[in-house]
Amino acid sequence: MRRLTKKKALNLVKELDAFPKVPESYVESTASGGTVSLIAFTFMAALAFLEFFVYRDTWMKYEYEVDKDFTSKLRINVDITVAMKCQYIGADVLDLAETMVASDGLEYEPVNFELSPQQRLWQLTLLHIQERLRLEHSLQDVLFNKCVKISMLIVPSEDSPAPLNACRIHGHLYVNKVAGNFHITVGKSIPHPRGHAHLAALVSHDSFNFSHRINHLSFGEMIPGIISTLDGTEKVSPESNHMFQYFITIVPTKLNTYKIAADTHQYSVTERERVINHALGSHGVSGIFMKYDISSLMIRVTEQHMPLWQFLVRLCGIIGGIFSTTGMLHGVVGFLVDVICCRLQMGIYRNLKLTGKFKQTRPSPQCEELLAL
């Protein structure tokens, strides 16, 4: 009874076989079939190789959400060279709540405003990258992905023996996450009950020169290789009393890649500049003013990778699709070749029969059946 049950179960399993085996005596190998198989296997290998590179590639996913962090401080990273001596200028921040932020984190370093040939080449390269970033926004994904390897934001050393006629203001400040105004103007800043003031009365108007070069300006955590919007910007003014204004919109950004995870900020900027001439009605204060505002939306940038299961499914699709397609094409081509050969054979037989030159055997029954279809 047990043997009978096992036999029935085995027969049932055999009936469920979706891959029945064909006896070798029924299988015929041809040169055309081998050629098609070789081409199919080569095509499978090439597509599988390219699919592996697609599997290894990554892409950036951008998600937008409301920024709920209002209590933390915003870090401002500054590196600006102004064509005035350090004792004549001062930099500080005044936010929307009229809160003055001390500039203790900034250093004033006397430098030469003119660049050496190597420094000028570095700046032109940076400006060229900025231009490409404005035209091709997808390059930002490359910077996010390769941020650890790129280090183009290193300021060249000042080795020139020329007189030090400029001041490099660099360092960082921590401010409240509200709109504010970072500015560089004449005179050192002093605290004031109703805001702040600058000691500009002791500086002669002939020494005013707010031509400047922004080596680096970013917000949030410093990430090597990330090129900010204003990096490399240079403004040269022929007038002494000149106001440069930058209206900046900051967007908080959480960056999470396979190499780095950081909280940084992207920003867009609108520029405006004008000459201060009170006689002509152009009022204001000479200097460099960066008025920033923080967006309420936050961008989450995540580097993503194709899952292994999806790669295997695509690989199976490539192999199975090519295998079945080439088999069908080979069958159709073989059928057409057989039809053409049989038609030629039948035509030759009919012509010889009509002329009666010599006796010709009839075409094979397979050809007659094929042509009857």
mmCIF file of C-alpha atoms in Angstrom:
data_model
loop_
_atom_site.group_PDB
_atom_site.id
_atom_site.type_symbol
_atom_site.label_atom_id
_atom_site.label_comp_id
_atom_site.label_asym_id
_atom_site.label_seq_id
_atom_site.Cartn_x
_atom_site.Cartn_y
_atom_site.Cartn_z
ATOM 1 C CA MET A 1 0.000 0.000 0.000
ATOM 2 C CA ARG A 2 2.841 2.341 0.829
ATOM 3 C CA ARG A 3 4.630 1.530 -2.447
ATOM 4 C CA LEU A 4 1.432 2.256 -4.366
ATOM 5 C CA THR A 5 1.033 5.584 -2.608
ATOM 6 C CA LYS A 6 4.642 6.553 -3.330
ATOM 7 C CA LYS A 7 4.197 5.570 -6.976
ATOM 8 C CA LYS A 8 1.102 7.738 -7.318
ATOM 9 C CA ALA A 9 2.845 10.671 -5.685
ATOM 10 C CA LEU A 10 5.834 10.271 -8.003
ATOM 11 C CA ASN A 11 3.573 10.139 -11.065
ATOM 12 C CA LEU A 12 1.749 13.236 -9.867
ATOM 13 C CA VAL A 13 5.036 15.100 -9.484
ATOM 14 C CA LYS A 14 6.114 13.979 -12.965
ATOM 15 C CA GLU A 15 2.878 15.310 -14.439
ATOM 16 C CA LEU A 16 3.599 18.725 -12.892
ATOM 17 C CA ASP A 17 6.982 18.950 -14.627
ATOM 18 C CA ALA A 18 7.037 22.223 -16.579
ATOM 19 C CA PHE A 19 10.391 21.359 -18.178
ATOM 20 C CA PRO A 20 9.893 18.013 -19.952
ATOM 21 C CA LYS A 21 13.052 16.390 -21.248
ATOM 22 C CA VAL A 22 13.386 15.519 -24.941
ATOM 23 C CA PRO A 23 15.304 12.329 -25.806
ATOM 24 C CA GLU A 24 18.674 13.021 -27.386
ATOM 25 C CA SER A 25 17.730 10.922 -30.410
ATOM 26 C CA TYR A 26 15.034 13.504 -31.227
ATOM 27 C CA VAL A 27 17.368 16.470 -30.956
ATOM 28 C CA GLU A 28 19.142 17.694 -34.097
ATOM 29 C CA SER A 29 22.023 20.182 -33.833
ATOM 30 C CA THR A 30 22.629 22.463 -36.809
ATOM 31 C CA ALA A 31 25.298 24.977 -37.702
ATOM 32 C CA SER A 32 22.729 27.774 -37.972
ATOM 33 C CA GLY A 33 21.381 26.958 -34.517
ATOM 34 C CA GLY A 34 24.875 27.002 -33.045
ATOM 35 C CA THR A 35 25.578 30.382 -34.660
ATOM 36 C CA VAL A 36 22.372 31.860 -33.297
ATOM 37 C CA SER A 37 23.151 30.449 -29.845
ATOM 38 C CA LEU A 38 26.650 31.947 -29.920
ATOM 39 C CA ILE A 39 25.274 35.369 -30.894
ATOM 40 C CA ALA A 40 22.589 35.139 -28.188
ATOM 41 C CA PHE A 41 25.073 34.200 -25.454
ATOM 42 C CA THR A 42 27.401 37.027 -26.497
ATOM 43 C CA PHE A 43 24.528 39.506 -26.405
ATOM 44 C CA MET A 44 23.444 38.201 -22.982
ATOM 45 C CA ALA A 45 26.961 38.605 -21.578
ATOM 46 C CA ALA A 46 27.283 42.175 -22.923
ATOM 47 C CA LEU A 47 23.925 43.313 -21.526
ATOM 48 C CA ALA A 48 24.572 41.605 -18.177
ATOM 49 C CA PHE A 49 27.940 43.387 -17.959
ATOM 50 C CA LEU A 50 26.316 46.770 -18.656
ATOM 51 C CA GLU A 51 23.529 45.995 -16.191
ATOM 52 C CA PHE A 52 26.150 45.398 -13.499
ATOM 53 C CA PHE A 53 27.470 48.943 -14.020
ATOM 54 C CA VAL A 54 23.909 50.254 -13.694
ATOM 55 C CA TYR A 55 23.599 48.300 -10.443
ATOM 56 C CA ARG A 56 26.798 49.846 -9.101
ATOM 57 C CA ASP A 57 25.674 53.382 -9.973
ATOM 58 C CA THR A 58 23.859 55.581 -7.451
ATOM 59 C CA TRP A 59 21.589 58.597 -7.708
ATOM 60 C CA MET A 60 20.397 61.412 -5.458
ATOM 61 C CA LYS A 61 16.828 61.527 -4.209
ATOM 62 C CA TYR A 62 15.435 64.924 -3.171
ATOM 63 C CA GLU A 63 12.651 65.123 -0.607
ATOM 64 C CA TYR A 64 11.026 68.317 0.700
ATOM 65 C CA GLU A 65 9.639 68.800 4.182
ATOM 66 C CA VAL A 66 8.974 71.569 6.675
ATOM 67 C CA ASP A 67 11.968 72.601 8.768
ATOM 68 C CA LYS A 68 10.867 72.279 12.391
ATOM 69 C CA ASP A 69 14.229 73.155 13.944
ATOM 70 C CA PHE A 70 14.007 76.759 15.136
ATOM 71 C CA THR A 71 16.138 76.621 18.260
ATOM 72 C CA SER A 72 19.511 75.647 16.833
ATOM 73 C CA LYS A 73 22.107 78.146 15.686
ATOM 74 C CA LEU A 74 23.042 78.827 12.084
ATOM 75 C CA ARG A 75 26.734 78.763 11.256
ATOM 76 C CA ILE A 76 28.056 81.291 8.710
ATOM 77 C CA ASN A 77 31.407 80.419 7.130
ATOM 78 C CA VAL A 78 33.138 83.518 5.734
ATOM 79 C CA ASP A 79 36.291 84.018 3.699
ATOM 80 C CA ILE A 80 36.277 87.412 1.958
ATOM 81 C CA THR A 81 39.158 89.602 0.807
ATOM 82 C CA VAL A 82 38.459 93.380 0.786
ATOM 83 C CA ALA A 83 40.756 95.901 -0.896
ATOM 84 C CA MET A 84 41.129 97.981 2.277
ATOM 85 C CA LYS A 85 43.442 97.777 5.241
ATOM 86 C CA CYS A 86 42.184 95.795 8.219
ATOM 87 C CA GLN A 87 42.172 98.751 10.631
ATOM 88 C CA TYR A 88 39.651 100.609 8.437
ATOM 89 C CA ILE A 89 36.878 98.001 8.190
ATOM 90 C CA GLY A 90 34.704 95.904 10.487
ATOM 91 C CA ALA A 91 32.338 92.971 9.999
ATOM 92 C CA ASP A 92 29.392 91.833 12.085
ATOM 93 C CA VAL A 93 25.833 90.470 11.901
ATOM 94 C CA LEU A 94 22.564 92.132 12.835
ATOM 95 C CA ASP A 95 19.530 89.829 12.762
ATOM 96 C CA LEU A 96 15.845 90.621 12.399
ATOM 97 C CA ALA A 97 15.405 90.941 16.147
ATOM 98 C CA GLU A 98 18.014 93.717 16.200
ATOM 99 C CA THR A 99 20.396 91.334 17.947
ATOM 100 C CA MET A 100 24.040 92.040 17.236
ATOM 101 C CA VAL A 101 26.281 88.996 16.940
ATOM 102 C CA ALA A 102 29.857 89.419 18.101
ATOM 103 C CA SER A 103 32.446 88.833 15.401
ATOM 104 C CA ASP A 104 34.921 87.113 17.717
ATOM 105 C CA GLY A 105 35.099 84.113 15.401
ATOM 106 C CA LEU A 106 36.426 86.225 12.501
ATOM 107 C CA GLU A 107 40.094 86.869 11.850
ATOM 108 C CA TYR A 108 41.492 89.908 10.021
ATOM 109 C CA GLU A 109 44.591 89.025 8.022
ATOM 110 C CA PRO A 110 46.553 91.614 5.944
ATOM 111 C CA VAL A 111 47.069 90.299 2.400
ATOM 112 C CA ASN A 112 47.708 91.542 -1.116
ATOM 113 C CA PHE A 113 44.540 92.001 -3.172
ATOM 114 C CA GLU A 114 46.231 91.180 -6.480
ATOM 115 C CA LEU A 115 46.429 87.498 -7.337
ATOM 116 C CA SER A 116 49.444 85.612 -8.551
ATOM 117 C CA PRO A 117 49.155 83.729 -11.884
ATOM 118 C CA GLN A 118 48.526 80.455 -10.035
ATOM 119 C CA GLN A 119 45.864 82.052 -7.856
ATOM 120 C CA ARG A 120 44.191 83.677 -10.862
ATOM 121 C CA LEU A 121 44.100 80.328 -12.661
ATOM 122 C CA TRP A 122 42.498 78.751 -9.603
ATOM 123 C CA GLN A 123 39.851 81.486 -9.477
ATOM 124 C CA LEU A 124 39.051 81.241 -13.213
ATOM 125 C CA THR A 125 38.641 77.486 -12.828
ATOM 126 C CA LEU A 126 36.236 78.033 -9.958
ATOM 127 C CA LEU A 127 34.221 80.580 -11.971
ATOM 128 C CA HIS A 128 34.035 78.142 -14.877
ATOM 129 C CA ILE A 129 32.623 75.459 -12.567
ATOM 130 C CA GLN A 130 30.090 77.969 -11.236
ATOM 131 C CA GLU A 131 28.958 78.745 -14.779
ATOM 132 C CA ARG A 132 28.510 75.056 -15.584
ATOM 133 C CA LEU A 133 26.536 74.578 -12.358
ATOM 134 C CA ARG A 134 24.120 77.325 -13.410
ATOM 135 C CA LEU A 135 23.543 75.636 -16.770
ATOM 136 C CA GLU A 136 23.588 71.989 -15.687
ATOM 137 C CA HIS A 137 22.004 71.557 -12.264
ATOM 138 C CA SER A 138 22.658 67.811 -12.338
ATOM 139 C CA LEU A 139 26.331 68.534 -11.648
ATOM 140 C CA GLN A 140 25.321 69.259 -8.062
ATOM 141 C CA ASP A 141 24.650 65.532 -7.664
ATOM 142 C CA VAL A 142 28.272 64.866 -8.631
ATOM 143 C CA LEU A 143 29.474 67.322 -5.983
ATOM 144 C CA PHE A 144 27.270 65.706 -3.354
ATOM 145 C CA ASN A 145 28.488 62.265 -4.345
ATOM 146 C CA LYS A 146 32.199 63.157 -4.522
ATOM 147 C CA CYS A 147 32.251 65.760 -1.755
ATOM 148 C CA VAL A 148 34.973 64.034 0.251
ATOM 149 C CA LYS A 149 37.389 63.708 -2.664
ATOM 150 C CA ILE A 150 37.185 67.277 -4.001
ATOM 151 C CA SER A 151 39.076 70.044 -2.218
ATOM 152 C CA MET A 152 38.989 73.004 -4.594
ATOM 153 C CA LEU A 153 38.028 75.510 -1.902
ATOM 154 C CA ILE A 154 41.501 75.742 -0.386
ATOM 155 C CA VAL A 155 42.606 79.376 -0.577
ATOM 156 C CA PRO A 156 46.100 79.707 -2.112
ATOM 157 C CA SER A 157 48.834 81.021 0.154
ATOM 158 C CA GLU A 158 49.918 84.619 -0.068
ATOM 159 C CA ASP A 159 53.638 84.572 -0.898
ATOM 160 C CA SER A 160 53.808 87.771 -2.947
ATOM 161 C CA PRO A 161 56.357 90.404 -1.752
ATOM 162 C CA ALA A 162 53.996 93.206 -2.851
ATOM 163 C CA PRO A 163 52.640 95.593 -0.150
ATOM 164 C CA LEU A 164 49.728 94.226 1.854
ATOM 165 C CA ASN A 165 46.959 96.566 0.741
ATOM 166 C CA ALA A 166 43.927 94.362 1.497
ATOM 167 C CA CYS A 167 42.324 92.484 4.362
ATOM 168 C CA ARG A 168 41.199 88.889 4.363
ATOM 169 C CA ILE A 169 38.284 88.342 6.760
ATOM 170 C CA HIS A 170 37.799 84.654 7.450
ATOM 171 C CA GLY A 171 36.279 82.440 10.106
ATOM 172 C CA HIS A 172 32.774 81.547 11.201
ATOM 173 C CA LEU A 173 29.881 82.990 13.193
ATOM 174 C CA TYR A 174 26.894 81.426 14.938
ATOM 175 C CA VAL A 175 23.627 83.338 14.532
ATOM 176 C CA ASN A 176 19.953 82.755 15.257
ATOM 177 C CA LYS A 177 17.890 81.013 12.580
ATOM 178 C CA VAL A 178 16.100 84.202 11.572
ATOM 179 C CA ALA A 179 16.633 86.677 8.774
ATOM 180 C CA GLY A 180 19.683 88.874 9.238
ATOM 181 C CA ASN A 181 22.308 91.070 7.660
ATOM 182 C CA PHE A 182 25.983 90.234 7.545
ATOM 183 C CA HIS A 183 27.910 93.303 6.463
ATOM 184 C CA ILE A 184 31.415 94.654 6.070
ATOM 185 C CA THR A 185 31.650 98.432 6.233
ATOM 186 C CA VAL A 186 33.908 101.274 7.311
ATOM 187 C CA GLY A 187 35.088 101.305 10.923
ATOM 188 C CA LYS A 188 35.076 98.784 13.707
ATOM 189 C CA SER A 189 31.682 97.927 15.161
ATOM 190 C CA ILE A 190 30.733 98.942 18.688
ATOM 191 C CA PRO A 191 27.717 97.803 20.746
ATOM 192 C CA HIS A 192 24.803 100.184 20.997
ATOM 193 C CA PRO A 193 21.569 99.969 23.055
ATOM 194 C CA ARG A 194 19.432 100.350 19.934
ATOM 195 C CA GLY A 195 21.486 98.118 17.649
ATOM 196 C CA HIS A 196 25.074 98.784 16.759
ATOM 197 C CA ALA A 197 27.306 101.382 15.155
ATOM 198 C CA HIS A 198 30.635 101.634 13.322
ATOM 199 C CA LEU A 199 33.448 104.060 14.031
ATOM 200 C CA ALA A 200 33.620 105.470 10.516
ATOM 201 C CA ALA A 201 34.319 109.109 11.359
ATOM 202 C CA LEU A 202 38.050 108.515 11.773
ATOM 203 C CA VAL A 203 38.469 106.950 8.315
ATOM 204 C CA SER A 204 39.139 109.210 5.355
ATOM 205 C CA HIS A 205 36.856 108.893 2.324
ATOM 206 C CA ASP A 206 39.904 108.672 0.077
ATOM 207 C CA SER A 207 40.777 105.278 1.586
ATOM 208 C CA PHE A 208 37.365 103.775 0.806
ATOM 209 C CA ASN A 209 37.622 100.819 -1.574
ATOM 210 C CA PHE A 210 35.145 97.998 -1.239
ATOM 211 C CA SER A 211 36.366 95.988 -4.171
ATOM 212 C CA HIS A 212 36.264 92.452 -2.870
ATOM 213 C CA ARG A 213 36.679 88.794 -3.659
ATOM 214 C CA ILE A 214 34.531 86.109 -2.043
ATOM 215 C CA ASN A 215 36.792 83.119 -1.602
ATOM 216 C CA HIS A 216 34.103 81.188 0.217
ATOM 217 C CA LEU A 217 30.701 81.846 1.750
ATOM 218 C CA SER A 218 28.538 79.025 3.062
ATOM 219 C CA PHE A 219 26.010 78.293 5.774
ATOM 220 C CA GLY A 220 25.919 75.307 8.071
ATOM 221 C CA GLU A 221 28.489 72.568 8.437
ATOM 222 C CA MET A 222 31.626 72.872 6.334
ATOM 223 C CA ILE A 223 31.815 70.047 3.783
ATOM 224 C CA PRO A 224 35.020 69.706 1.709
ATOM 225 C CA GLY A 225 34.363 69.906 -2.003
ATOM 226 C CA ILE A 226 30.921 71.531 -1.918
ATOM 227 C CA ILE A 227 31.073 74.666 -4.075
ATOM 228 C CA SER A 228 28.727 77.395 -2.881
ATOM 229 C CA THR A 229 26.983 79.903 -5.116
ATOM 230 C CA LEU A 230 29.186 82.930 -4.375
ATOM 231 C CA ASP A 231 32.544 81.138 -4.218
ATOM 232 C CA GLY A 232 35.047 82.846 -6.512
ATOM 233 C CA THR A 233 32.950 86.000 -7.036
ATOM 234 C CA GLU A 234 35.060 89.131 -7.578
ATOM 235 C CA LYS A 235 33.783 92.726 -7.693
ATOM 236 C CA VAL A 236 36.074 95.651 -8.540
ATOM 237 C CA SER A 237 34.724 99.173 -8.102
ATOM 238 C CA PRO A 238 36.341 102.280 -9.657
ATOM 239 C CA GLU A 239 34.436 104.471 -7.185
ATOM 240 C CA SER A 240 35.366 104.840 -3.524
ATOM 241 C CA ASN A 241 31.806 105.132 -2.182
ATOM 242 C CA HIS A 242 30.196 101.941 -3.412
ATOM 243 C CA MET A 243 27.521 99.660 -1.966
ATOM 244 C CA PHE A 244 27.415 95.966 -2.848
ATOM 245 C CA GLN A 245 24.282 94.088 -1.832
ATOM 246 C CA TYR A 246 23.644 90.335 -1.919
ATOM 247 C CA PHE A 247 20.106 89.099 -1.192
ATOM 248 C CA ILE A 248 20.446 85.476 -0.141
ATOM 249 C CA THR A 249 17.748 82.836 0.359
ATOM 250 C CA ILE A 250 19.005 79.925 2.465
ATOM 251 C CA VAL A 251 17.506 76.435 2.208
ATOM 252 C CA PRO A 252 18.396 73.946 4.982
ATOM 253 C CA THR A 253 19.716 70.708 3.515
ATOM 254 C CA LYS A 254 20.305 67.341 5.148
ATOM 255 C CA LEU A 255 22.878 65.398 3.130
ATOM 256 C CA ASN A 256 23.077 61.643 3.556
ATOM 257 C CA THR A 257 25.365 59.742 1.178
ATOM 258 C CA TYR A 258 27.430 56.567 1.444
ATOM 259 C CA LYS A 259 30.481 58.728 2.232
ATOM 260 C CA ILE A 260 29.149 61.465 4.479
ATOM 261 C CA ALA A 261 26.144 62.558 6.519
ATOM 262 C CA ALA A 262 25.909 66.279 7.349
ATOM 263 C CA ASP A 263 23.545 69.183 7.925
ATOM 264 C CA THR A 264 24.373 71.948 5.493
ATOM 265 C CA HIS A 265 22.569 74.720 3.621
ATOM 266 C CA GLN A 266 22.176 75.641 -0.030
ATOM 267 C CA TYR A 267 21.352 79.163 -1.097
ATOM 268 C CA SER A 268 20.393 81.296 -4.051
ATOM 269 C CA VAL A 269 21.448 84.916 -4.427
ATOM 270 C CA THR A 270 20.426 88.123 -6.176
ATOM 271 C CA GLU A 271 23.057 90.857 -6.571
ATOM 272 C CA ARG A 272 22.780 94.616 -6.674
ATOM 273 C CA GLU A 273 25.372 97.361 -6.561
ATOM 274 C CA ARG A 274 25.326 101.134 -6.819
ATOM 275 C CA VAL A 275 27.498 104.185 -6.211
ATOM 276 C CA ILE A 276 26.682 106.232 -3.094
ATOM 277 C CA ASN A 277 26.220 109.872 -4.119
ATOM 278 C CA HIS A 278 24.081 111.950 -1.779
ATOM 279 C CA ALA A 279 24.043 114.900 -4.206
ATOM 280 C CA LEU A 280 22.340 112.747 -6.829
ATOM 281 C CA GLY A 281 19.905 111.169 -4.382
ATOM 282 C CA SER A 282 21.703 107.844 -4.066
ATOM 283 C CA HIS A 283 21.801 107.500 -0.288
ATOM 284 C CA GLY A 284 23.171 104.712 1.819
ATOM 285 C CA VAL A 285 26.324 103.412 3.458
ATOM 286 C CA SER A 286 29.338 102.174 1.555
ATOM 287 C CA GLY A 287 30.179 98.552 2.161
ATOM 288 C CA ILE A 288 29.327 94.925 1.456
ATOM 289 C CA PHE A 289 25.903 93.848 2.690
ATOM 290 C CA MET A 290 24.662 90.247 2.632
ATOM 291 C CA LYS A 291 21.016 90.123 3.614
ATOM 292 C CA TYR A 292 19.926 86.545 4.170
ATOM 293 C CA ASP A 293 16.597 84.904 4.814
ATOM 294 C CA ILE A 294 15.946 81.273 5.756
ATOM 295 C CA SER A 295 13.382 79.165 3.927
ATOM 296 C CA SER A 296 10.788 77.274 5.955
ATOM 297 C CA LEU A 297 11.266 74.210 3.746
ATOM 298 C CA MET A 298 14.071 71.732 4.161
ATOM 299 C CA ILE A 299 15.605 69.501 1.479
ATOM 300 C CA ARG A 300 16.654 65.973 2.350
ATOM 301 C CA VAL A 301 19.218 64.637 -0.148
ATOM 302 C CA THR A 302 19.722 60.866 0.041
ATOM 303 C CA GLU A 303 22.010 58.750 -2.104
ATOM 304 C CA GLN A 304 20.155 55.669 -3.301
ATOM 305 C CA HIS A 305 21.263 52.394 -4.793
ATOM 306 C CA MET A 306 19.454 49.728 -6.844
ATOM 307 C CA PRO A 307 18.376 46.835 -4.549
ATOM 308 C CA LEU A 308 19.952 43.431 -5.146
ATOM 309 C CA TRP A 309 16.591 41.775 -5.810
ATOM 310 C CA GLN A 310 15.808 44.311 -8.539
ATOM 311 C CA PHE A 311 19.195 43.698 -10.149
ATOM 312 C CA LEU A 312 18.550 39.924 -10.163
ATOM 313 C CA VAL A 313 15.065 40.400 -11.647
ATOM 314 C CA ARG A 314 16.443 42.606 -14.421
ATOM 315 C CA LEU A 315 19.223 40.097 -15.048
ATOM 316 C CA CYS A 316 16.743 37.225 -15.337
ATOM 317 C CA GLY A 317 14.632 39.340 -17.676
ATOM 318 C CA ILE A 318 17.629 39.963 -19.926
ATOM 319 C CA ILE A 319 18.654 36.294 -20.083
ATOM 320 C CA GLY A 320 15.148 34.880 -20.476
ATOM 321 C CA GLY A 321 14.026 37.543 -22.940
ATOM 322 C CA ILE A 322 17.010 37.136 -25.249
ATOM 323 C CA PHE A 323 16.868 33.339 -25.050
ATOM 324 C CA SER A 324 13.173 33.130 -25.955
ATOM 325 C CA THR A 325 13.367 35.867 -28.590
ATOM 326 C CA THR A 326 16.321 34.333 -30.414
ATOM 327 C CA GLY A 327 14.617 30.915 -30.311
ATOM 328 C CA MET A 328 11.500 32.344 -31.910
ATOM 329 C CA LEU A 329 13.502 34.248 -34.519
ATOM 330 C CA HIS A 330 15.536 31.160 -35.327
ATOM 331 C CA GLY A 331 12.337 29.111 -35.747
ATOM 332 C CA VAL A 332 10.710 31.727 -38.009
ATOM 333 C CA VAL A 333 13.849 32.101 -40.132
ATOM 334 C CA GLY A 334 14.186 28.317 -40.423
ATOM 335 C CA PHE A 335 10.549 28.029 -41.493
ATOM 336 C CA LEU A 336 10.987 30.716 -44.181
ATOM 337 C CA VAL A 337 14.168 29.070 -45.465
ATOM 338 C CA ASP A 338 12.402 25.694 -45.709
ATOM 339 C CA VAL A 339 9.497 27.271 -47.600
ATOM 340 C CA ILE A 340 11.838 28.996 -50.065
ATOM 341 C CA CYS A 341 13.871 25.816 -50.636
ATOM 342 C CA CYS A 342 10.739 23.744 -51.168
ATOM 343 C CA ARG A 343 9.334 26.284 -53.624
ATOM 344 C CA LEU A 344 12.573 26.216 -55.580
ATOM 345 C CA GLN A 345 12.582 22.426 -55.572
ATOM 346 C CA MET A 346 8.955 22.313 -56.754
ATOM 347 C CA GLY A 347 9.654 24.873 -59.495
ATOM 348 C CA ILE A 348 12.624 22.925 -60.805
ATOM 349 C CA TYR A 349 10.566 19.716 -60.825
ATOM 350 C CA ARG A 350 7.749 21.316 -62.802
ATOM 351 C CA ASN A 351 10.100 22.821 -65.388
ATOM 352 C CA LEU A 352 11.905 19.529 -65.977
ATOM 353 C CA LYS A 353 8.615 17.685 -66.225
ATOM 354 C CA LEU A 354 7.344 20.063 -68.887
ATOM 355 C CA THR A 355 10.508 19.912 -70.971
ATOM 356 C CA GLY A 356 10.854 16.123 -70.541
ATOM 357 C CA LYS A 357 14.652 16.305 -70.706
ATOM 358 C CA PHE A 358 15.177 13.662 -67.999
ATOM 359 C CA LYS A 359 13.254 11.996 -65.350
ATOM 360 C CA GLN A 360 13.143 13.806 -61.985
ATOM 361 C CA THR A 361 11.969 12.394 -58.720
ATOM 362 C CA ARG A 362 9.098 14.120 -57.026
ATOM 363 C CA PRO A 363 9.768 16.547 -54.177
ATOM 364 C CA SER A 364 9.790 15.138 -50.665
ATOM 365 C CA PRO A 365 6.443 14.667 -48.884
ATOM 366 C CA GLN A 366 7.579 17.191 -46.246
ATOM 367 C CA CYS A 367 7.890 19.895 -48.910
ATOM 368 C CA GLU A 368 4.479 19.084 -50.324
ATOM 369 C CA GLU A 369 2.907 19.281 -46.876
ATOM 370 C CA LEU A 370 4.740 22.535 -46.132
ATOM 371 C CA LEU A 371 3.642 24.169 -49.381
ATOM 372 C CA ALA A 372 0.087 22.981 -48.799
ATOM 373 C CA LEU A 373 -0.030 25.195 -45.674
#
